């Protein structure tokens, strides 16, 4: 089992690097995972799949008026791992270029700046041009390295006349595959507290006991995932999804790379992606498999892009569209469904790369069939690769697609750039089932990997729109149920590992109920009286949500007794605990005037105007809520599901999926 081997190898690596520096305290850093003036990427504690390709970069830094010494070296030696010793004899340090048989790049140099602490950062935001510390860099890179012998390796950068930076790398073995297919559901930002709240408002209960449960509740294995970033305790969707797809940690905003300090967002050291490995899997382990990507966000957004993109900045969405079909080892997914139409065209509102018509490029160069609304999606019966883009940006959320449909009437949201509204958008389960159908047609023999994301659990938690977030979580759960039914009907249930998890957390929780009728009987000046409408403990009672038609969603969202819910990290705003029928909340807006050089936010007077005042717990520059620290749950069912029980790091998810699918290449 990969889990056992991984732990054994990591324990050796931990012992070897016991003297290595721990993560340094502080909010700002010169460069992530590089506390000294010598940097090695991948850094200490990196874990690899045997045969997976990756880039290596070293950097030597000098601050202020100092200059980096261009004379440095990189060596590698194998320390432990099985009966096969270092391929150059007994363990010894060997020049990295000689050992890897990869020629280094020409030495590069550049400059950058950083802030040593919060004082320097905020001085700079207010206009102090001398607050940043300048850094000068000398750097070398090795591209597309692969280590095919499992074991523990020590990599040493020697610089500045004898100073050393050491990195212990662990390489895990390749395994025989256990499942033909893996279906990974991600509720972006979803936590246990949200799942509990979604269950409460959607499932029948009597005397505190549920008569039915969510589909996720019925999975046989449950684990938890630690989500820390490479260089911070709170993670972003990009680098957290990247950990699932590469087995490596990274910094906020990065996809499939270790962020270096260079100016370009395209040259950072890359790690081979799960989908790239699947596309070149050996015939012995099943051959090249299929790839499906489904999201309610833009298809270029962080979580779906993590399946196919290598880029430091997740906001380079036009380039991300191009990478799917033109990257160095393009994934060219069999099916790609979601939003983000404005990055495919250059018509009014379009933002495509160099004005390219990517609908045409995907079709002519890679054979994609294009659909742009739900009707066309459901009517597609072919077996060609499918690109479905249904909105200029993120798809509208479930509550607006299905209940408050008047909110869909927004000019310019049509994905083709015709200036019209996107009125015929699919639900998540529509996209999931169509993707399963197509993957089954194209890769039933070889198997496949599919990501399906309910993106707006997160996107609605940010503006504190809890009703819309929970509705999208219920849409995710419904899609899981539909997928399980489809897999069983098509005799794929015993060959498919299903995972349902999140990439990071929000600090949401429920602490009681609210009698909104009593709440609304007072005006905004009567704040204490309004707060007295919140019932806790024995007075919390039960909310008014019911699902009489059995579709998995409350029949009515505008009810008298609602949830008293909130988060720990939020901007200054007002709260009335009631659904906003007119669209997504905007809790805070920029002040019209401020003595600062940066924007400061205050409560939006148009949002919950009769609500209670909630002074922000975040800095004044924050307009929405933020991610949180807590571990996220992972539910698992099918072959290999037992691997995902217990507490695990987010990078372990990649290695366990790779183990189940038989990915990698070993001597």
Phi, psi and omega in degrees: 000135182298328182298316181294313180299316181301314181296319179297314180293320180295325179295323176295314181299321179297318179296319181295321186258027183300333182271357181293154182293139173281170178303127184287143176289151178129162183265332184244151181215157177291316178200134182303140179063023180220076183285345179253186180276358176243125187242138175234126175234127001297146186273184178305142178078006176295146182234136187235156167266132181306129178088348178288138183275147178203157175264154176237136173224139170242146177226140173243124186252153171215134185260156175058241185269355178286159177239143180289139177286121183285355181265100179216165182217157178231129178234162178219145172215146177271129184261313186212164170133089174076191183278340181278122184270186177307133187291353175256018180115211178294159181308125176200154180286130182234144176307133189296321180296318179295316184293316185275345185058033176239125180286137179286159174289164170298139181301134181250162174215146177198175178235152170209173178232158175210171180249131184287330182200181183297324180300313180294319182299311184286333171297318179295321179296333179265013170107359180284108183283352181256008185283334182278150177262124179283144179229136178249140192231138164242135189212152175221146180230150172238124187257142174057056174275151173216139175245116186259355176260116176300152179149191180246133185234146174246125179247132185231124170263120177253126187210169176046053173060047171114351175291150185226142167240121183252144175227129175262121179252141177244129180246119182270149183284163175276146180238157170294140185289147181252337181226149178281325186227153172228126177245111184253111174267134175235120168267099188300122180080005187285135179235170177301320180297323178292318178299318178299316180294319179296320176299317184298318185274352186241339187251142181290143180214149179226126181052040175082003180246135182281138175275333177223161179233166174293159177297323178299323181301335188267002176290142185284341183234137180229132175226183177225147185240130172276133194247013185306150174279176174301322190225019178202156183282334178254135185255165176251161181298326184294301185286338176287316175294327177297322178299321178294331186260353181230335187081011180235143172282158177209187182260163182307134176088352186264145181232114173066022180215160162267120181295125172262189184260007182291164182286328185281137175275005186249354186250009183292151183299125187267159170236141180293138184273156176307314181294323177295319177296319180294324180294336180241024179299144182294152176299329179301327181254020173117346180082180183297128182258172180273161181225129176233141181225123180229135179207153171268000174265187168297142181292347176266359183292168192306308187293310177294323181295333179297341179284334190222003188239149171236108182196144181285328186246111182299342182278356177280061191289328177296320177291326180296320175303318181292323184297331180303322184247346185236005180296170180304319174229071191298138181290320181047067183304147177293328179213134181223113186229135178164213179250200177094027183300331184295342179269004178255351184217169180240018175289191180306123182084356182283150182225030184292156182295123178056026179071016183288141171275096184282340170300314179292320181295315178300321182288309186284325185271328185236002174078017180290142165269140186249130172231145185231012172205170185298319181301313180294324178298309183293333181276349183286123182238007185280187179236005175288158175302147190236128171248116178241116180234122195240006182200152178292330177237223174290147174301148172297154186284165185305317185297325178275328177293331191238341182240299182261066189292342178298339181284353178279346183281076180232115182300141175090004181269349176300136187287347184268355180084022180273001177084356182273180178270147176272091186263346185240070182262142178283159168274167182299319182293329174301314183290321180297312182294318178298321178294318178299318179301315184289318178298323178295321178293319188270333188216034178299322181289313186277333185093178187202165171237134180224134173253131175231118187244130166267090192287329190273004163303312177289314187294338175266335174294325180303309178275017175065027180266079190292325179299313181292324178296314181292326176297319178290330174294319177294326175296320176300313182296320177298320180295323176298315178298317179296320180296317179298319178298315182295316180298319179293317180298327183259017175058037178244359185295326182277351179255001189238124171275125177249129177238140174227121185205191175231167178264335180197181185243164162238156186274032181291143168198166179249133182237007178164200177235168180230130171272095187292335177295315177292319179303315185283352181282352179246151177274175189294343178282343184263068187293318181296317180298318178298317181294334178290351176283352179276122178259133180237165180048235185293339179270003178286331176056222180224147178285174187265012183280134177221150179239078183289328183273357173071023181271001178092003180231151174301142178289330182224129181261342181261083188243168182287309184261111184245182180272134168276102187227160178184183178233170180273332183243107185211158175279170173299128182199182173244151182227130176238002174062026183232150182295140176268106186284349185262012178120182184300140178296150169233090191288333184221150179226159181292140174296146181291336179212146179201148178280354178275162175273358179240160182287140176240136186255149177225170181301136178286117182296341180271350182260125181045056186299338179253020182274182176274149181280132179234097177301138186295150174258000180251173175298156185295347179273357182269129181259346183219173177289169186231170178290166183228177190279330197303150174298154178247150181283155170226125179257137185223141179212141178108184183298127182089001184299329183297339180295338189262006175284155176087186180271135182211156176281154181297331179291336180293336181299317176302310185294326179287321175294317178300320177299314182294323183270355179069043181270164178102178182212124186234138174293000000 
